[in-house]
PDB file of C-alpha atoms in Angstrom:
ATOM      1  CA  MET A   1      16.997  39.141 -15.923  1.00 75.00           C
ATOM      2  CA  LYS A   2      13.801  41.047 -16.650  1.00 79.00           C
ATOM      3  CA  LYS A   3      12.092  37.836 -17.665  1.00 82.00           C
ATOM      4  CA  SER A   4      12.897  36.096 -14.390  1.00 82.00           C
ATOM      5  CA  LEU A   5      11.723  39.122 -12.409  1.00 79.00           C
ATOM      6  CA  VAL A   6       8.386  39.179 -14.222  1.00 82.00           C
ATOM      7  CA  ILE A   7       7.980  35.418 -13.779  1.00 87.00           C
ATOM      8  CA  CYS A   8       8.738  35.664 -10.024  1.00 81.00           C
ATOM      9  CA  ALA A   9       6.273  38.524  -9.605  1.00 83.00           C
ATOM     10  CA  GLY A  10       3.580  36.554 -11.467  1.00 83.00           C
ATOM     11  CA  LEU A  11       4.286  33.441  -9.411  1.00 79.00           C
ATOM     12  CA  CYS A  12       4.046  35.431  -6.153  1.00 78.00           C
ATOM     13  CA  ALA A  13       0.730  36.920  -7.256  1.00 78.00           C
ATOM     14  CA  VAL A  14      -0.694  33.474  -8.079  1.00 74.00           C
ATOM     15  CA  ILE A  15       0.414  32.087  -4.689  1.00 76.00           C
ATOM     16  CA  ALA A  16      -1.041  35.098  -2.856  1.00 71.00           C
ATOM     17  CA  LEU A  17      -4.424  34.813  -4.530  1.00 70.00           C
ATOM     18  CA  THR A  18      -4.817  31.040  -4.292  1.00 68.00           C
ATOM     19  CA  GLY A  19      -3.015  30.355  -1.036  1.00 59.00           C
ATOM     20  CA  CYS A  20      -5.771  31.708   1.268  1.00 59.00           C
ATOM     21  CA  GLY A  21      -7.355  28.316   1.685  1.00 56.00           C
ATOM     22  CA  LYS A  22     -10.939  28.327   2.956  1.00 56.00           C
ATOM     23  CA  SER A  23     -13.145  31.331   2.626  1.00 58.00           C
ATOM     24  CA  LYS A  24     -13.553  33.400   5.786  1.00 58.00           C
ATOM     25  CA  GLN A  25     -17.272  33.475   5.168  1.00 67.00           C
ATOM     26  CA  SER A  26     -17.645  29.996   6.647  1.00 73.00           C
ATOM     27  CA  ALA A  27     -15.961  31.145   9.903  1.00 74.00           C
ATOM     28  CA  TYR A  28     -18.387  34.064  10.192  1.00 77.00           C
ATOM     29  CA  ARG A  29     -21.320  31.741   9.513  1.00 81.00           C
ATOM     30  CA  ALA A  30     -20.190  29.346  12.256  1.00 81.00           C
ATOM     31  CA  ALA A  31     -19.901  32.205  14.794  1.00 82.00           C
ATOM     32  CA  TYR A  32     -23.364  33.457  13.834  1.00 84.00           C
ATOM     33  CA  ASP A  33     -24.856  29.983  14.271  1.00 87.00           C
ATOM     34  CA  ARG A  34     -23.287  29.664  17.738  1.00 86.00           C
ATOM     35  CA  ALA A  35     -24.696  33.072  18.779  1.00 85.00           C
ATOM     36  CA  VAL A  36     -28.192  32.151  17.572  1.00 84.00           C
ATOM     37  CA  ALA A  37     -28.029  28.853  19.470  1.00 84.00           C
ATOM     38  CA  ALA A  38     -26.886  30.612  22.665  1.00 83.00           C
ATOM     39  CA  GLU A  39     -29.692  33.164  22.378  1.00 82.00           C
ATOM     40  CA  ALA A  40     -32.258  30.425  21.868  1.00 78.00           C
ATOM     41  CA  ALA A  41     -30.935  28.600  24.938  1.00 74.00           C
ATOM     42  CA  GLU A  42     -31.353  31.781  27.056  1.00 75.00           C
ATOM     43  CA  ASN A  43     -34.934  32.287  25.922  1.00 73.00           C
ATOM     44  CA  THR A  44     -36.146  28.762  26.659  1.00 65.00           C
ATOM     45  CA  PRO A  45     -37.783  28.336  30.054  1.00 60.00           C
ATOM     46  CA  ALA A  46     -36.064  26.174  32.632  1.00 56.00           C
ATOM     47  CA  THR A  47     -37.388  22.627  32.945  1.00 57.00           C
ATOM     48  CA  GLN A  48     -37.655  22.799  36.726  1.00 59.00           C
ATOM     49  CA  PRO A  49     -39.850  25.440  38.359  1.00 60.00           C
ATOM     50  CA  VAL A  50     -37.979  27.932  40.469  1.00 61.00           C
ATOM     51  CA  GLN A  51     -39.215  28.148  44.013  1.00 66.00           C
ATOM     52  CA  THR A  52     -38.865  31.478  45.713  1.00 69.00           C
ATOM     53  CA  GLN A  53     -39.335  32.129  49.361  1.00 75.00           C
ATOM     54  CA  VAL A  54     -41.516  35.065  50.228  1.00 73.00           C
ATOM     55  CA  PRO A  55     -40.213  36.881  53.282  1.00 75.00           C
ATOM     56  CA  VAL A  56     -42.648  37.609  56.074  1.00 76.00           C
ATOM     57  CA  VAL A  57     -43.090  41.340  56.487  1.00 74.00           C
ATOM     58  CA  THR A  58     -44.567  42.879  59.589  1.00 73.00           C
ATOM     59  CA  PRO A  59     -46.762  45.912  59.009  1.00 74.00           C
ATOM     60  CA  VAL A  60     -45.385  49.313  59.828  1.00 74.00           C
ATOM     61  CA  GLN A  61     -47.007  51.001  62.751  1.00 74.00           C
ATOM     62  CA  THR A  62     -47.150  54.736  62.550  1.00 73.00           C
ATOM     63  CA  GLN A  63     -47.171  56.952  65.558  1.00 71.00           C
ATOM     64  CA  PRO A  64     -48.570  60.450  65.482  1.00 73.00           C
ATOM     65  CA  VAL A  65     -45.942  63.102  64.999  1.00 66.00           C
ATOM     66  CA  GLN A  66     -45.975  65.935  67.453  1.00 63.00           C
ATOM     67  CA  THR A  67     -45.453  69.172  65.647  1.00 62.00           C
ATOM     68  CA  GLN A  68     -44.175  72.242  67.300  1.00 57.00           C
ATOM     69  CA  PRO A  69     -44.576  75.653  65.812  1.00 57.00           C
ATOM     70  CA  THR A  70     -41.432  76.551  63.950  1.00 56.00           C
ATOM     71  CA  THR A  71     -39.861  79.902  64.356  1.00 56.00           C
ATOM     72  CA  THR A  72     -37.237  80.842  61.870  1.00 70.00           C
ATOM     73  CA  ASN A  73     -34.435  83.128  62.859  1.00 76.00           C
ATOM     74  CA  TYR A  74     -33.350  85.319  59.965  1.00 77.00           C
ATOM     75  CA  ASP A  75     -30.653  87.164  61.908  1.00 76.00           C
ATOM     76  CA  ASN A  76     -27.822  85.181  60.297  1.00 83.00           C
ATOM     77  CA  VAL A  77     -28.974  85.702  56.705  1.00 84.00           C
ATOM     78  CA  HIS A  78     -26.383  87.654  54.721  1.00 86.00           C
ATOM     79  CA  LEU A  79     -27.428  91.082  53.472  1.00 90.00           C
ATOM     80  CA  ARG A  80     -25.625  93.612  51.323  1.00 90.00           C
ATOM     81  CA  SER A  81     -26.184  97.187  52.264  1.00 92.00           C
ATOM     82  CA  GLU A  82     -26.155  99.771  49.482  1.00 90.00           C
ATOM     83  CA  SER A  83     -27.517 103.205  48.821  1.00 90.00           C
ATOM     84  CA  LEU A  84     -29.661 103.035  45.689  1.00 90.00           C
ATOM     85  CA  GLN A  85     -31.469 105.469  43.470  1.00 91.00           C
ATOM     86  CA  LEU A  86     -34.702 104.138  41.906  1.00 92.00           C
ATOM     87  CA  ILE A  87     -34.561 104.343  38.089  1.00 92.00           C
ATOM     88  CA  ASN A  88     -37.697 102.451  37.054  1.00 90.00           C
ATOM     89  CA  GLY A  89     -40.348 100.949  39.303  1.00 89.00           C
ATOM     90  CA  SER A  90     -42.976 101.554  41.950  1.00 90.00           C
ATOM     91  CA  GLY A  91     -40.662 102.128  44.920  1.00 90.00           C
ATOM     92  CA  LEU A  92     -38.219 100.281  47.124  1.00 91.00           C
ATOM     93  CA  LYS A  93     -38.793  99.066  50.638  1.00 92.00           C
ATOM     94  CA  ALA A  94     -36.128  98.179  53.214  1.00 92.00           C
ATOM     95  CA  TYR A  95     -35.325  94.650  51.948  1.00 94.00           C
ATOM     96  CA  SER A  96     -35.087  93.737  48.275  1.00 94.00           C
ATOM     97  CA  VAL A  97     -34.264  90.603  46.281  1.00 95.00           C
ATOM     98  CA  VAL A  98     -31.738  91.350  43.534  1.00 95.00           C
ATOM     99  CA  VAL A  99     -31.606  88.900  40.620  1.00 96.00           C
ATOM    100  CA  GLY A 100     -29.267  90.769  38.284  1.00 94.00           C
ATOM    101  CA  SER A 101     -26.570  93.457  38.258  1.00 95.00           C
ATOM    102  CA  PHE A 102     -25.521  95.163  35.049  1.00 95.00           C
ATOM    103  CA  THR A 103     -23.265  97.999  33.975  1.00 95.00           C
ATOM    104  CA  VAL A 104     -25.407  98.550  30.868  1.00 95.00           C
ATOM    105  CA  LYS A 105     -28.912  99.906  31.501  1.00 94.00           C
ATOM    106  CA  ALA A 106     -30.385  98.152  28.433  1.00 95.00           C
ATOM    107  CA  ASN A 107     -29.411  94.740  29.847  1.00 95.00           C
ATOM    108  CA  ALA A 108     -31.111  95.591  33.145  1.00 95.00           C
ATOM    109  CA  GLU A 109     -34.256  96.683  31.292  1.00 95.00           C
ATOM    110  CA  GLY A 110     -34.307  93.390  29.380  1.00 95.00           C
ATOM    111  CA  LEU A 111     -34.241  91.355  32.600  1.00 94.00           C
ATOM    112  CA  GLN A 112     -36.852  93.661  34.124  1.00 95.00           C
ATOM    113  CA  ASN A 113     -39.196  92.965  31.197  1.00 94.00           C
ATOM    114  CA  THR A 114     -38.617  89.213  31.548  1.00 94.00           C
ATOM    115  CA  LEU A 115     -39.487  89.374  35.245  1.00 93.00           C
ATOM    116  CA  LYS A 116     -42.592  91.475  34.595  1.00 94.00           C
ATOM    117  CA  GLU A 117     -43.799  88.924  32.055  1.00 93.00           C
ATOM    118  CA  ALA A 118     -43.341  86.251  34.741  1.00 92.00           C
ATOM    119  CA  GLY A 119     -45.576  88.262  37.112  1.00 92.00           C
ATOM    120  CA  TYR A 120     -43.039  90.038  39.305  1.00 92.00           C
ATOM    121  CA  ASP A 121     -43.094  93.747  40.169  1.00 93.00           C
ATOM    122  CA  ALA A 122     -39.554  94.158  38.856  1.00 95.00           C
ATOM    123  CA  GLN A 123     -37.686  97.416  39.367  1.00 96.00           C
ATOM    124  CA  ILE A 124     -34.349  98.907  38.408  1.00 96.00           C
ATOM    125  CA  ALA A 125     -32.199 100.797  40.902  1.00 95.00           C
ATOM    126  CA  TYR A 126     -28.808 102.416  40.333  1.00 95.00           C
ATOM    127  CA  ASN A 127     -25.829 102.214  42.669  1.00 93.00           C
ATOM    128  CA  ALA A 128     -23.759 105.275  41.800  1.00 90.00           C
ATOM    129  CA  GLY A 129     -20.779 104.182  43.928  1.00 91.00           C
ATOM    130  CA  LYS A 130     -20.327 100.960  41.959  1.00 92.00           C
ATOM    131  CA  SER A 131     -21.860 102.152  38.672  1.00 93.00           C
ATOM    132  CA  MET A 132     -24.202  99.155  38.624  1.00 94.00           C
ATOM    133  CA  TYR A 133     -27.861  98.815  37.685  1.00 96.00           C
ATOM    134  CA  ARG A 134     -29.571  96.405  40.087  1.00 95.00           C
ATOM    135  CA  VAL A 135     -32.625  94.483  38.869  1.00 96.00           C
ATOM    136  CA  ILE A 136     -34.912  93.897  41.832  1.00 96.00           C
ATOM    137  CA  ALA A 137     -37.566  91.197  41.551  1.00 95.00           C
ATOM    138  CA  SER A 138     -39.380  91.936  44.806  1.00 94.00           C
ATOM    139  CA  THR A 139     -39.113  94.299  47.753  1.00 94.00           C
ATOM    140  CA  PHE A 140     -40.357  93.929  51.350  1.00 94.00           C
ATOM    141  CA  ASN A 141     -40.500  95.726  54.689  1.00 93.00           C
ATOM    142  CA  GLU A 142     -39.720  92.515  56.599  1.00 92.00           C
ATOM    143  CA  LYS A 143     -36.522  90.511  56.304  1.00 91.00           C
ATOM    144  CA  GLY A 144     -38.240  87.122  56.672  1.00 90.00           C
ATOM    145  CA  ALA A 145     -40.507  87.698  53.670  1.00 91.00           C
ATOM    146  CA  ALA A 146     -37.530  88.826  51.608  1.00 93.00           C
ATOM    147  CA  VAL A 147     -35.568  85.683  52.529  1.00 92.00           C
ATOM    148  CA  GLN A 148     -38.481  83.448  51.516  1.00 92.00           C
ATOM    149  CA  SER A 149     -38.861  85.291  48.214  1.00 92.00           C
ATOM    150  CA  ARG A 150     -35.130  84.994  47.538  1.00 93.00           C
ATOM    151  CA  ASP A 151     -35.234  81.257  48.214  1.00 92.00           C
ATOM    152  CA  GLN A 152     -38.089  80.832  45.715  1.00 92.00           C
ATOM    153  CA  LEU A 153     -36.313  82.920  43.084  1.00 92.00           C
ATOM    154  CA  ARG A 154     -33.097  80.907  43.422  1.00 92.00           C
ATOM    155  CA  SER A 155     -34.737  78.009  41.584  1.00 90.00           C
ATOM    156  CA  LYS A 156     -34.566  80.110  38.405  1.00 92.00           C
ATOM    157  CA  TYR A 157     -32.012  82.781  39.337  1.00 92.00           C
ATOM    158  CA  ALA A 158     -29.299  80.968  41.291  1.00 92.00           C
ATOM    159  CA  ASP A 159     -27.374  84.155  42.132  1.00 93.00           C
ATOM    160  CA  ALA A 160     -30.321  86.002  43.720  1.00 94.00           C
ATOM    161  CA  TRP A 161     -29.258  87.923  46.835  1.00 93.00           C
ATOM    162  CA  LEU A 162     -30.687  90.212  49.511  1.00 94.00           C
ATOM    163  CA  LEU A 163     -30.147  93.951  49.579  1.00 93.00           C
ATOM    164  CA  TYR A 164     -30.786  96.323  52.453  1.00 92.00           C
ATOM    165  CA  ASN A 165     -31.495  99.770  51.109  1.00 86.00           C
ATOM    166  CA  ASN A 166     -29.895 102.508  53.224  1.00 78.00           C
TER     167      ASN A 166
END
């Protein structure tokens, strides 16, 4: 019984190893040759010249644009109104652009230093009611100038907002 089992196992192994037929390498070689031939056919120029029609384009005529002086109304711009105490800086005016609010004074001082290195007259003010340190990048007497400054600062500080100091 053991002999027949060993003989069957050996016979199965011989059939498995020799029964594969052709090598798969020839199939891969044939596919590669077809791909090379297709690529060569794509790269060869066409035997007939391609004729393209060029559309006729009429030149654009420009007319002078009449400009009217623009007046911007800043009445609808949102403001927060808070009573602040100046901690560090040269002084606050009526309208300020706030770029950061922190509960920790050291974080506010870090942002203030970053703004000063960028050329801003950055200041720190404290809102005692909310226990927040406000980092102010610029301060103005006029609302329109503050809005323009805020819009410029939003390219780097997306959450910049306007503050009216009571």
